[in-house]
Short mmCIF file of C-alpha atoms in Angstrom, two decimals:
data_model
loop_
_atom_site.label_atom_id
_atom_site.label_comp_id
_atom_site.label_asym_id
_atom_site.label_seq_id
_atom_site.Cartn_x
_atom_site.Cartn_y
_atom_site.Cartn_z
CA UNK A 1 0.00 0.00 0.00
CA UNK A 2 1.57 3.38 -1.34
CA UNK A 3 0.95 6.69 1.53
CA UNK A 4 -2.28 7.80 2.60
CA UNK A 5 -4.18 10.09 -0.41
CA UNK A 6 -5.12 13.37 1.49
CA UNK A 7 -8.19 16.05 0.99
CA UNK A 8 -6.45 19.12 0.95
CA UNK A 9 -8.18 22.77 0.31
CA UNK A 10 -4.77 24.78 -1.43
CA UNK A 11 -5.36 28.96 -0.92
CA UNK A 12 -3.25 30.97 -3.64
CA UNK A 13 -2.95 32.17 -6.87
CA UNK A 14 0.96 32.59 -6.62
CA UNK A 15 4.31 30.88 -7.60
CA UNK A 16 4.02 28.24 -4.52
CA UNK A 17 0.95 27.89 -4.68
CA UNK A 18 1.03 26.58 -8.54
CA UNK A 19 3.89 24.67 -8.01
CA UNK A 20 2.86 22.68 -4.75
CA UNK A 21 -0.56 22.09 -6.20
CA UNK A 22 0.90 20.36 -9.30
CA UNK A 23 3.47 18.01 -6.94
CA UNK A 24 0.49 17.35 -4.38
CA UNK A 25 -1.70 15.85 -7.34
CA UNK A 26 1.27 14.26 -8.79
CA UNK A 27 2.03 12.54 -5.14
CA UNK A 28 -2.12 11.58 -5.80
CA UNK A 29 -3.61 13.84 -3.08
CA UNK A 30 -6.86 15.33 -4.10
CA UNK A 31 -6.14 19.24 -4.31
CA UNK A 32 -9.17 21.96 -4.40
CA UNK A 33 -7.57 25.11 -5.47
CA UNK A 34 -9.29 28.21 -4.07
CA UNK A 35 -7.98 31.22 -5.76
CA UNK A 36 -6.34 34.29 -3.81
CA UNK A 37 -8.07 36.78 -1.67
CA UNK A 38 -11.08 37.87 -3.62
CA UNK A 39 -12.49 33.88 -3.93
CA UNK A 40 -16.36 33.57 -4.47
CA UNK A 41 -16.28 29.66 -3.84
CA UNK A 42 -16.87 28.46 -0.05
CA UNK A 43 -13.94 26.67 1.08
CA UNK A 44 -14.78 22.71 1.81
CA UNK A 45 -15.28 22.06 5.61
CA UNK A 46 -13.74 18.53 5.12
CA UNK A 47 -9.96 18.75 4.12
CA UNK A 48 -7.68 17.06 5.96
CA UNK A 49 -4.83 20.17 5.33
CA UNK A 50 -5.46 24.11 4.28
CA UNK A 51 -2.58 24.81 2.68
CA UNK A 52 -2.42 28.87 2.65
CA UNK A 53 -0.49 30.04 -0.29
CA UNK A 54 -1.14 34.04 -0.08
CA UNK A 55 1.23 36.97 0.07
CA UNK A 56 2.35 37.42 3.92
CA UNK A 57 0.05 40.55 4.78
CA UNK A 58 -2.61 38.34 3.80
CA UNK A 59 -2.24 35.26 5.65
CA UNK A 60 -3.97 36.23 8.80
CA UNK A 61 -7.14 37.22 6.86
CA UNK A 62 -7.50 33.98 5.21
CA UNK A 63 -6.56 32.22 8.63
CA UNK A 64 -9.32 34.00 10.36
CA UNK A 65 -11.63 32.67 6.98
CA UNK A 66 -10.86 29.41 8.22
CA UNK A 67 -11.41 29.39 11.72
CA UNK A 68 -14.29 26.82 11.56
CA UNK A 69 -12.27 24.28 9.74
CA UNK A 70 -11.32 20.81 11.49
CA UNK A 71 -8.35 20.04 10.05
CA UNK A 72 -4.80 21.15 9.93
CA UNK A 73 -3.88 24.77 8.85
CA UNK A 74 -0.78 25.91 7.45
CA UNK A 75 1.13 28.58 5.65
CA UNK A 76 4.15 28.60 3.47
CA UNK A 77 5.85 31.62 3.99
CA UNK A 78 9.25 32.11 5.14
CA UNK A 79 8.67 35.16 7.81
CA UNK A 80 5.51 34.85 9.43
CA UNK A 81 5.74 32.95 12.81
CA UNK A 82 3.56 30.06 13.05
CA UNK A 83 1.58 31.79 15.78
CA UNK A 84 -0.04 34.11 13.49
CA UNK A 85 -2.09 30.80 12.59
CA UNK A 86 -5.35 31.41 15.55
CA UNK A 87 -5.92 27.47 14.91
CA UNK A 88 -5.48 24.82 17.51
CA UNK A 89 -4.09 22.45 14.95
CA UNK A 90 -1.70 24.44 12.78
CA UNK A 91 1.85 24.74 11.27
CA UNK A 92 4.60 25.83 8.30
CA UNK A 93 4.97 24.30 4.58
CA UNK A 94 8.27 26.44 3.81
CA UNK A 95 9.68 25.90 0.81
CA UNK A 96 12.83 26.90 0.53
CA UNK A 97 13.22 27.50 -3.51
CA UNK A 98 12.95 30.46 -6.20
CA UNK A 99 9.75 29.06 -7.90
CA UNK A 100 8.64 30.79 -11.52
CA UNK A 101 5.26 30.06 -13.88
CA UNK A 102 7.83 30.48 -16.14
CA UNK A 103 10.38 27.61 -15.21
CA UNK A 104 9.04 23.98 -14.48
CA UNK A 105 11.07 22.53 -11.34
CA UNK A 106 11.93 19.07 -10.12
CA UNK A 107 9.89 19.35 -6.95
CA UNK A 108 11.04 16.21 -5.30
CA UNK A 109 14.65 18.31 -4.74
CA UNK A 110 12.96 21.55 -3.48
CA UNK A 111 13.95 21.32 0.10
CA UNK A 112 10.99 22.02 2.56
CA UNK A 113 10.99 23.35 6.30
CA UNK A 114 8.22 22.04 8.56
CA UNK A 115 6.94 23.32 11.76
CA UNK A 116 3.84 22.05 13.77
CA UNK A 117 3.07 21.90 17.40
CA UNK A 118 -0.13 19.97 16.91
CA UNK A 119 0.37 17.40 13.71
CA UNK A 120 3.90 17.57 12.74
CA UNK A 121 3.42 13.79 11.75
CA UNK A 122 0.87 14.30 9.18
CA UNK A 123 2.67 17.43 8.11
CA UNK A 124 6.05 15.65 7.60
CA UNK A 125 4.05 12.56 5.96
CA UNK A 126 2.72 15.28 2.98
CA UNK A 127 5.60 16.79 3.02
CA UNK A 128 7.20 13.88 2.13
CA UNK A 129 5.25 13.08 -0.20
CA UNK A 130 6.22 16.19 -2.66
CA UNK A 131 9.73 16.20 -1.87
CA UNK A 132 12.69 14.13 -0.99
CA UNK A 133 14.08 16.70 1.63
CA UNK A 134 12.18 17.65 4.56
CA UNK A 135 13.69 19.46 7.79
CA UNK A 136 12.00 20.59 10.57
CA UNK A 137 12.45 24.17 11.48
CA UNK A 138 11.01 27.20 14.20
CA UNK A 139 9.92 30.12 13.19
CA UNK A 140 12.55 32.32 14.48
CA UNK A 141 14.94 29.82 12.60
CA UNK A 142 12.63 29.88 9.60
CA UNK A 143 13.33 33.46 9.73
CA UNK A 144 16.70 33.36 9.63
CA UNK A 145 17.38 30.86 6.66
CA UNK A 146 14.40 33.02 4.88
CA UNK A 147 16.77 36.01 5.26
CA UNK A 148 19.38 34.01 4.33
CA UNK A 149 17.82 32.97 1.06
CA UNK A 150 17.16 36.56 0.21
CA UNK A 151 20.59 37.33 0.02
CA UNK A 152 21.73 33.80 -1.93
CA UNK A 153 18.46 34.07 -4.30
CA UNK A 154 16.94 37.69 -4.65
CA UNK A 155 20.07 39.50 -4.45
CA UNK A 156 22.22 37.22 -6.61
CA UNK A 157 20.12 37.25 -9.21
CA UNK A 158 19.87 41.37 -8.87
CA UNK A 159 23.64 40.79 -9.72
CA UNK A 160 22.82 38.62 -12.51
CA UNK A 161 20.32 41.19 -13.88
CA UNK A 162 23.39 44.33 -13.37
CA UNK A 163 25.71 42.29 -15.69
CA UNK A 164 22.74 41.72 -17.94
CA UNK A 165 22.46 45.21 -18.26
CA UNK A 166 26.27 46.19 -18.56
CA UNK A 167 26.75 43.14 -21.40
CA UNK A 168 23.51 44.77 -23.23
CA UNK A 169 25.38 48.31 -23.91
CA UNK A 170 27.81 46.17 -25.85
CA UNK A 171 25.52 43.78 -27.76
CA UNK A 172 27.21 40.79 -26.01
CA UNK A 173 24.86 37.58 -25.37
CA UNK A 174 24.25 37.30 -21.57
CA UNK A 175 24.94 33.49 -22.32
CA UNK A 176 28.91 34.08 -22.88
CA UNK A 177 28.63 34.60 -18.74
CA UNK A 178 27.26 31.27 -17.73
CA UNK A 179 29.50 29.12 -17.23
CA UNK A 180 31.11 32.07 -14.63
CA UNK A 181 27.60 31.77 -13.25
CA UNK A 182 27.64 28.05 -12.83
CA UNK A 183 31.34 27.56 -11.63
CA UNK A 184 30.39 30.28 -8.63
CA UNK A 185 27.38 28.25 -7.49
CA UNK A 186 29.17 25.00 -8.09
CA UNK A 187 32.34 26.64 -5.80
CA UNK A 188 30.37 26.95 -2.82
CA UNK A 189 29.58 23.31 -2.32
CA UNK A 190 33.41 22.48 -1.97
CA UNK A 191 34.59 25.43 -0.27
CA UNK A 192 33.05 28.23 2.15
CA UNK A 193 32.18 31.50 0.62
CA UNK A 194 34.96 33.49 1.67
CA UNK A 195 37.69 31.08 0.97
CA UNK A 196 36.24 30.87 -3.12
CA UNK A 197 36.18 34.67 -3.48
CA UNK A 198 38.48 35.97 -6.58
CA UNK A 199 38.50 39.07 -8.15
CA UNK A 200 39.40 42.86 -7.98
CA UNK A 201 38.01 43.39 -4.43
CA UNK A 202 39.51 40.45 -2.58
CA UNK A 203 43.02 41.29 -4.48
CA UNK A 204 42.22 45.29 -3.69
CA UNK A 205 43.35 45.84 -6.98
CA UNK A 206 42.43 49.97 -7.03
CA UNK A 207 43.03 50.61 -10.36
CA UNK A 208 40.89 48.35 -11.91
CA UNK A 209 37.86 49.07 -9.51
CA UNK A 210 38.32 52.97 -9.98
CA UNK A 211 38.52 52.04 -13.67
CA UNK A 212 35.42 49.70 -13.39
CA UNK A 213 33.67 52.11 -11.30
CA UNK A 214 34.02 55.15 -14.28
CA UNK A 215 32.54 52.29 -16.78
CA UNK A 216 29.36 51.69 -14.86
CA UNK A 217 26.43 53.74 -16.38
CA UNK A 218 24.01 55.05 -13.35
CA UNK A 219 24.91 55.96 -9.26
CA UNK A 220 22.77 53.23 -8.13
CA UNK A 221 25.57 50.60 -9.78
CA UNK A 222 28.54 52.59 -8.78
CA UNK A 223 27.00 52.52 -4.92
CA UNK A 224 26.69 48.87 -4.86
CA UNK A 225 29.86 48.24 -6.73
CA UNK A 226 31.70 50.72 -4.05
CA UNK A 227 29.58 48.80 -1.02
CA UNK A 228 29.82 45.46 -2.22
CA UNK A 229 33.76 45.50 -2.67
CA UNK A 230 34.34 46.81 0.59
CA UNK A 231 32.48 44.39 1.96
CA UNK A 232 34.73 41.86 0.07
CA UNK A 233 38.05 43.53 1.50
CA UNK A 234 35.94 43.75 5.18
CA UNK A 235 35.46 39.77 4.99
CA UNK A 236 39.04 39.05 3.90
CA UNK A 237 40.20 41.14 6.60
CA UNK A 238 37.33 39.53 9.39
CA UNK A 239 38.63 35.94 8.25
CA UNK A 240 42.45 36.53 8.47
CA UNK A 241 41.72 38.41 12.25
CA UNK A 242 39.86 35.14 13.00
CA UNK A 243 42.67 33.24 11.46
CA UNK A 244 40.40 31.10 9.66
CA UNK A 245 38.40 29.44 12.52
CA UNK A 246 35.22 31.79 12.04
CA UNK A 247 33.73 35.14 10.68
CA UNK B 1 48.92 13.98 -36.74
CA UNK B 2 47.85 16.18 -33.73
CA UNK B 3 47.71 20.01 -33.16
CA UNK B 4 51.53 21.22 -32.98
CA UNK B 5 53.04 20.97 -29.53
CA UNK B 6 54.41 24.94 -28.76
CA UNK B 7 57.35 25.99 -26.36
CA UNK B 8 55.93 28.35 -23.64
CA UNK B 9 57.32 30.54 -20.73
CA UNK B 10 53.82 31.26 -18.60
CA UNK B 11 54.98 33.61 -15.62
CA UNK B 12 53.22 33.85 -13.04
CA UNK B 13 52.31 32.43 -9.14
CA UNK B 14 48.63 33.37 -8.82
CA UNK B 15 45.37 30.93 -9.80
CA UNK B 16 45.34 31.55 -13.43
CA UNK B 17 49.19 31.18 -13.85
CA UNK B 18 48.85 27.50 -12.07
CA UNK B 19 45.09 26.53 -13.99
CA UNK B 20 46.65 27.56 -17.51
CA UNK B 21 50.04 25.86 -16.78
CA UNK B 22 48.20 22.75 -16.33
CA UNK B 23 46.07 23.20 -18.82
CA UNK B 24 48.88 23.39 -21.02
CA UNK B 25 51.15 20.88 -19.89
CA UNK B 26 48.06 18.32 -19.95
CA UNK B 27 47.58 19.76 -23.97
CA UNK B 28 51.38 18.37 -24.99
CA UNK B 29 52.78 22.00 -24.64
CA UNK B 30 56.14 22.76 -23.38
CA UNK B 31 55.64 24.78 -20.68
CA UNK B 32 58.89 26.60 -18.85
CA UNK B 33 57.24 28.06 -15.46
CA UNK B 34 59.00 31.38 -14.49
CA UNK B 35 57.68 32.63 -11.05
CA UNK B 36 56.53 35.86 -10.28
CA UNK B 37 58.25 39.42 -10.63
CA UNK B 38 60.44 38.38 -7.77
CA UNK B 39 62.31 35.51 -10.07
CA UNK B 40 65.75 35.13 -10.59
CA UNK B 41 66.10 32.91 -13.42
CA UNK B 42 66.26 34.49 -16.81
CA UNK B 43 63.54 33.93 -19.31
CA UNK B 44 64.13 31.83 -22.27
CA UNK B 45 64.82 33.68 -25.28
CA UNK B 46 63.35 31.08 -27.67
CA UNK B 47 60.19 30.33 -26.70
CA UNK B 48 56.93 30.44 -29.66
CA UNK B 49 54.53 32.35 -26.68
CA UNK B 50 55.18 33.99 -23.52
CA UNK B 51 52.10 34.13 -21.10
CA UNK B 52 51.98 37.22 -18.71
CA UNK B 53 49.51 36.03 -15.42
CA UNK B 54 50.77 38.33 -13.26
CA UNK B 55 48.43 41.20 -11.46
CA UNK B 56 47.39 44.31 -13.77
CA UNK B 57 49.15 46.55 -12.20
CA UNK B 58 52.93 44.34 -13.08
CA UNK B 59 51.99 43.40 -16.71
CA UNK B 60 53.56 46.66 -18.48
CA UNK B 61 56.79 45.63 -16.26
CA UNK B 62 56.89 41.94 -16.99
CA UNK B 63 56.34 43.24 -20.82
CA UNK B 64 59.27 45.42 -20.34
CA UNK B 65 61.65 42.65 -19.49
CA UNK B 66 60.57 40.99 -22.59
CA UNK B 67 61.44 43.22 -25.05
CA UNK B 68 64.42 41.44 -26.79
CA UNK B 69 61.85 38.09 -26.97
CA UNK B 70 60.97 37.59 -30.77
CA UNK B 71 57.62 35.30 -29.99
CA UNK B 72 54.42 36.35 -29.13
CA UNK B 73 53.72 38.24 -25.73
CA UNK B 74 50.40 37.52 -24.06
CA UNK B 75 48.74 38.74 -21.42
CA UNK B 76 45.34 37.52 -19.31
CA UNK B 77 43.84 40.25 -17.98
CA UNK B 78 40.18 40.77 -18.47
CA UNK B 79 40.52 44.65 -17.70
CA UNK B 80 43.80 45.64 -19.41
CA UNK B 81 43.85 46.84 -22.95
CA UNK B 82 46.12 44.72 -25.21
CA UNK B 83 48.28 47.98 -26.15
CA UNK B 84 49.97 48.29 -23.06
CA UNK B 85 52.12 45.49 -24.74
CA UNK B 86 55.05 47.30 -26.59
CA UNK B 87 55.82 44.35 -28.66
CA UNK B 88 54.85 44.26 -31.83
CA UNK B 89 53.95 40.21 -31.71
CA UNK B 90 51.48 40.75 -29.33
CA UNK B 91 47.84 39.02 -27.86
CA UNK B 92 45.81 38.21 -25.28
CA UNK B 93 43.85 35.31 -23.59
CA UNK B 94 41.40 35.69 -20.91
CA UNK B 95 39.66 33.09 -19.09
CA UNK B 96 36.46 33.88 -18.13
CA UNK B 97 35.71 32.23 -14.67
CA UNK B 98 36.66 31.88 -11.41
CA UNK B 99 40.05 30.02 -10.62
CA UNK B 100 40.96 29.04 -6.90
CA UNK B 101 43.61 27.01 -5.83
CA UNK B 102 41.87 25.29 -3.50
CA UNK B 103 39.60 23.55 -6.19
CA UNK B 104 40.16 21.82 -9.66
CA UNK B 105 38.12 22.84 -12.46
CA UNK B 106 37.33 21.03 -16.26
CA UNK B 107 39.54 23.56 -18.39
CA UNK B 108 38.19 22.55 -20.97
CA UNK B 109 35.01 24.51 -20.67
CA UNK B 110 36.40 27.61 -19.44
CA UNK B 111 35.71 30.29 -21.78
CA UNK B 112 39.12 31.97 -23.48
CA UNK B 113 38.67 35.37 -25.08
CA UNK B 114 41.44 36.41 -27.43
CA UNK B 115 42.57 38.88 -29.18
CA UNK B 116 45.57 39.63 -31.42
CA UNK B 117 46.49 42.13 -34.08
CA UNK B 118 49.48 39.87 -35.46
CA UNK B 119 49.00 36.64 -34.56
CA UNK B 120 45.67 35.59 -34.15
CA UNK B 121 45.81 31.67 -35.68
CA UNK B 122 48.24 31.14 -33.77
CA UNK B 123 46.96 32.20 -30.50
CA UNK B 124 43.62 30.75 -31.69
CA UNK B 125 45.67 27.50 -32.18
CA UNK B 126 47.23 27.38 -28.39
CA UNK B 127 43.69 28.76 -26.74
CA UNK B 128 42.06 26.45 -28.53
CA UNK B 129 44.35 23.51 -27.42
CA UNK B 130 42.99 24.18 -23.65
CA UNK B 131 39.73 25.07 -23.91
CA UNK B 132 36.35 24.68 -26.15
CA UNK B 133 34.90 27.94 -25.58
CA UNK B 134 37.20 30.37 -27.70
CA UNK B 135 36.39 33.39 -29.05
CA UNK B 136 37.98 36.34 -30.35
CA UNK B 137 36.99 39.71 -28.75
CA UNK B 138 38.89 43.09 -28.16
CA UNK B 139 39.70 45.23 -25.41
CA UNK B 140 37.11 47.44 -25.09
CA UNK B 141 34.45 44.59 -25.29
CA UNK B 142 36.74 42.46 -23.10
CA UNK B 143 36.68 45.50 -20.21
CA UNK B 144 32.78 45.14 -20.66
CA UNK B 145 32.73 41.31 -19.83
CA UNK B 146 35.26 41.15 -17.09
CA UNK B 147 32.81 43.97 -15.42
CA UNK B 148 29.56 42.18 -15.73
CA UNK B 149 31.83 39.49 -14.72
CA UNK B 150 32.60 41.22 -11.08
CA UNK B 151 29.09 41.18 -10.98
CA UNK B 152 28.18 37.81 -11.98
CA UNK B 153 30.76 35.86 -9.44
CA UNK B 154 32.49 38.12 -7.31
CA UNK B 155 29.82 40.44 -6.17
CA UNK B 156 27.60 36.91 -5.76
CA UNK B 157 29.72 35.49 -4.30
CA UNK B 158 29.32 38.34 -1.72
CA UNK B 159 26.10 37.42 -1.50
CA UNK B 160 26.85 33.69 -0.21
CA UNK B 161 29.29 35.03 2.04
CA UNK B 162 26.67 37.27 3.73
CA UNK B 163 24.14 34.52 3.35
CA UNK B 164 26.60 32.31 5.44
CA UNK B 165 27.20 34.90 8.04
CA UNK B 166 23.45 34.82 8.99
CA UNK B 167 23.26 30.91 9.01
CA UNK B 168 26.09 30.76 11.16
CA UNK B 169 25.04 33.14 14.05
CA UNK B 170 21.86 30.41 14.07
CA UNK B 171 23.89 27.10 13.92
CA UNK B 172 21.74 26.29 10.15
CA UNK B 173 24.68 24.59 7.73
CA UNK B 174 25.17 26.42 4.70
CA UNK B 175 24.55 23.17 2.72
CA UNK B 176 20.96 24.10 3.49
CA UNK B 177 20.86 26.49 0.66
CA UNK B 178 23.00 24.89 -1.83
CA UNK B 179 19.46 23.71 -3.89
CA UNK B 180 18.54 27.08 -3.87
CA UNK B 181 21.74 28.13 -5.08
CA UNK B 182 21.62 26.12 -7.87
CA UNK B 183 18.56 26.67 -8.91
CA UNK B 184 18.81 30.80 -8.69
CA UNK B 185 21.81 29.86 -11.28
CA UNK B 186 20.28 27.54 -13.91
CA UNK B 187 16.91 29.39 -14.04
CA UNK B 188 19.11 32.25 -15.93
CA UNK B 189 19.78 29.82 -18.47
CA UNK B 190 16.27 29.74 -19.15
CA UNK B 191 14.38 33.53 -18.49
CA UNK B 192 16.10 36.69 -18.38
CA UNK B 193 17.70 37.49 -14.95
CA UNK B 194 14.27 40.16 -14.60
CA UNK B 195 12.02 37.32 -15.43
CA UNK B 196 13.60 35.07 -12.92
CA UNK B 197 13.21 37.58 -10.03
CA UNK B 198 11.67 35.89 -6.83
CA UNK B 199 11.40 37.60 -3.65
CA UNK B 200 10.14 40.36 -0.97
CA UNK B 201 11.41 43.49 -2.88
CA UNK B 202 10.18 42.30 -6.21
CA UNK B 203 6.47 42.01 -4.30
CA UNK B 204 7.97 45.29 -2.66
CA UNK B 205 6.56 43.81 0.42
CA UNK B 206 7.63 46.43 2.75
CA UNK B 207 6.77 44.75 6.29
CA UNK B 208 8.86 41.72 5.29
CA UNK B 209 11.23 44.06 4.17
CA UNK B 210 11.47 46.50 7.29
CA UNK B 211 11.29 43.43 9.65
CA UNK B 212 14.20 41.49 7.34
CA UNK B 213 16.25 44.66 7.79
CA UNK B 214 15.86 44.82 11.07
CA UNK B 215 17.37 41.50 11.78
CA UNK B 216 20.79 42.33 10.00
CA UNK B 217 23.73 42.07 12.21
CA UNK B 218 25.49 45.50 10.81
CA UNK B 219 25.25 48.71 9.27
CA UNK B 220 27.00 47.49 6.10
CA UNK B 221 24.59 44.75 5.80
CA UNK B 222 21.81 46.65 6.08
CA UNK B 223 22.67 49.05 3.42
CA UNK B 224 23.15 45.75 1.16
CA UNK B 225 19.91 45.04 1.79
CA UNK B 226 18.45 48.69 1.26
CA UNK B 227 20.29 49.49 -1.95
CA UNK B 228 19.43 46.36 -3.63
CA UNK B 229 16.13 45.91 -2.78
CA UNK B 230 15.74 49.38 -4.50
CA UNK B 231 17.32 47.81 -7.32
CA UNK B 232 15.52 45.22 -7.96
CA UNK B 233 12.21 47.60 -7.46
CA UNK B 234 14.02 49.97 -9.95
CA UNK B 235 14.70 46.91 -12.42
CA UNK B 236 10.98 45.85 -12.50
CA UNK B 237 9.49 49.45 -13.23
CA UNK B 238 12.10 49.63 -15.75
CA UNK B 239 11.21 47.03 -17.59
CA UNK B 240 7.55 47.77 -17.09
CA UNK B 241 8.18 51.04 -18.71
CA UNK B 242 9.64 49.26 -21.64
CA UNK B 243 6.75 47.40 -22.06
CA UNK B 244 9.69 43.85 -21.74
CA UNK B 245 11.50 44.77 -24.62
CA UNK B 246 14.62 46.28 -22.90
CA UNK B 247 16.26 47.34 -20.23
#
């Protein structure tokens, strides 16, 4: 006998929401989608999981929508505490992956954080279900590795989008950059960040960022190129005080 | 019969210096290692290409000393015009990734950019010996590339780095976010680094935002977080404005 099929009710008209919804009926769970906010359709009474899928502000709205339900209530967001939830039996479906309409994803490998005081066993058991790596996490930990993910996700690929815009002045295909794209990500899973930094900054090579700074084509790119390699020279300096053990 | 075997003096100590010397030596070259500017041992006088991986700042000194050499003088630098070379045989051969001692890396597919005003097949020939990815592009194009390039790895890099500051305060592994990682860098081989934006500041969700900010251990990291969270805000409008036909 395979897992248990669950009734779940699936609140969102977003990225996670799409996604999860398509690996929960793929894992055979029966999956009422209920569109964002402004719904007209009464949510069933009868799931076993409400699965809220809304932007953060939102999420205590739609919990309060719900307060009559039975069965377990959860959220998916990265920020909100779990205590937001009013709902005896409650919890946190994080998942921790940059998730497009545009870009179909293995699901199975997008790693999920789960947090329940009341049903963590049914929570890890659908969890499971959708993907092949599933942690359990608090909130205020949550929070952390959400901020974290900001920085390795959102702001990377703001970096992406700068040299986008720099190789577009020149007519160069943004595709000549990614295997440099690749080789960074792949760097990090042998050696810690610090240790696989390269470049101008880490060498403090002034003449070529002064040079690099004059190419740049608006102040809001000279500011972060100015912040982020100090920041560079302020790690390699942090490490070498530390002498390696920590930053 | 295979691609002639050449006679090369590569100076140089740094990561590119030891990469391309291997590279070279595993291609059937003859490779005569000369150190740094420190070395004592004279150059070879009859070598087909001399390789100049030294920092920017050194190359027009290193050049210098080769004046009486009558093959080809080459240098690697992704920022320094190929004039600063007073010889007449002259080139250059820039990898485009990121090189670290402390982990080995396919040559093979890292990409060389060349460039040569006298000897061109011939440099062609030698690049081409190392790597797959060779093309031919010149200095002012090549300044372009190795600054979207700072952007691409170094300044992302960054980004890890500060990402693994803020797991390590809460005990979270850094593996944690290697999926995510990966993923931010292969969705760019499919969308447009503005299509592939995820995030809070894309949503310009300002309470996730304020309380995100709010949990950053420094000033410096909290202007990170400021100025490119504006970015990426800037970046959508922009491309809004161009109805997603440029940026």
């Amino acid at each position: 006998m395979g897992p248990r099929a669950y009734r779940a009710v699936l609140i969102g008209r977003g990225n996670v929401a799409t996604r999860l919804g398509q690996a929960l009926r793929g894992a055979g769970h029966e999956v009422i989608a209920v569109g964002g906010r402004t719904r007209v359709a009464p949510v069933p009474q009868d799931a076993d999981i409400y699965i809220i899928a809304v932007s953060d502000r939102c999420i205590p709205q739609v919990a309060a929508e719900l307060a009559s339900v039975q069965g377990l209530v959860v959220h998916t967001a990265g920020s909100v505490p779990m205590d937001v939830l009013p709902q005896r039996r409650r919890g946190v479906l994080y998942p921790l992956q940059t998730l497009s309409r545009a870009r179909q994803i293995d699901f199975a490998r997008v790693p999920l954080f789960i947090e329940s005081d009341s049903d963590l066993p049914l929570l890890r058991e659908v969890a499971s279900s959708v993907s092949g790596s599933v942690r359990v996490l608090d909130s205020a930990r949550r929070r952390s590795i959400h901020l974290a993910a900001v920085f390795c996700s959102n702001f990377t690929n703001a970096m992406y989008s700068m040299a986008y815009r720099l190789l577009r002045r020149e007519g160069i295909p943004f595709e000549a950059l990614l295997p440099l794209i690749d080789e960074t990500a792949a760097k990090v899973h042998d050696l810690v960040p610090h240790e696989a930094q390269t470049g101008p900054a880490v060498r403090w090579d002034t003449e070529v960022m002064d040079a690099q700074r004059a190419l740049l084509p608006d102040e809001e790119m000279r500011q972060v190129y100015t912040l982020l390699s100090n920041y560079i020279h302020n790690d390699k300096l942090r490490f070498k005080e530390n002498q390696g053990t920590a930053l």
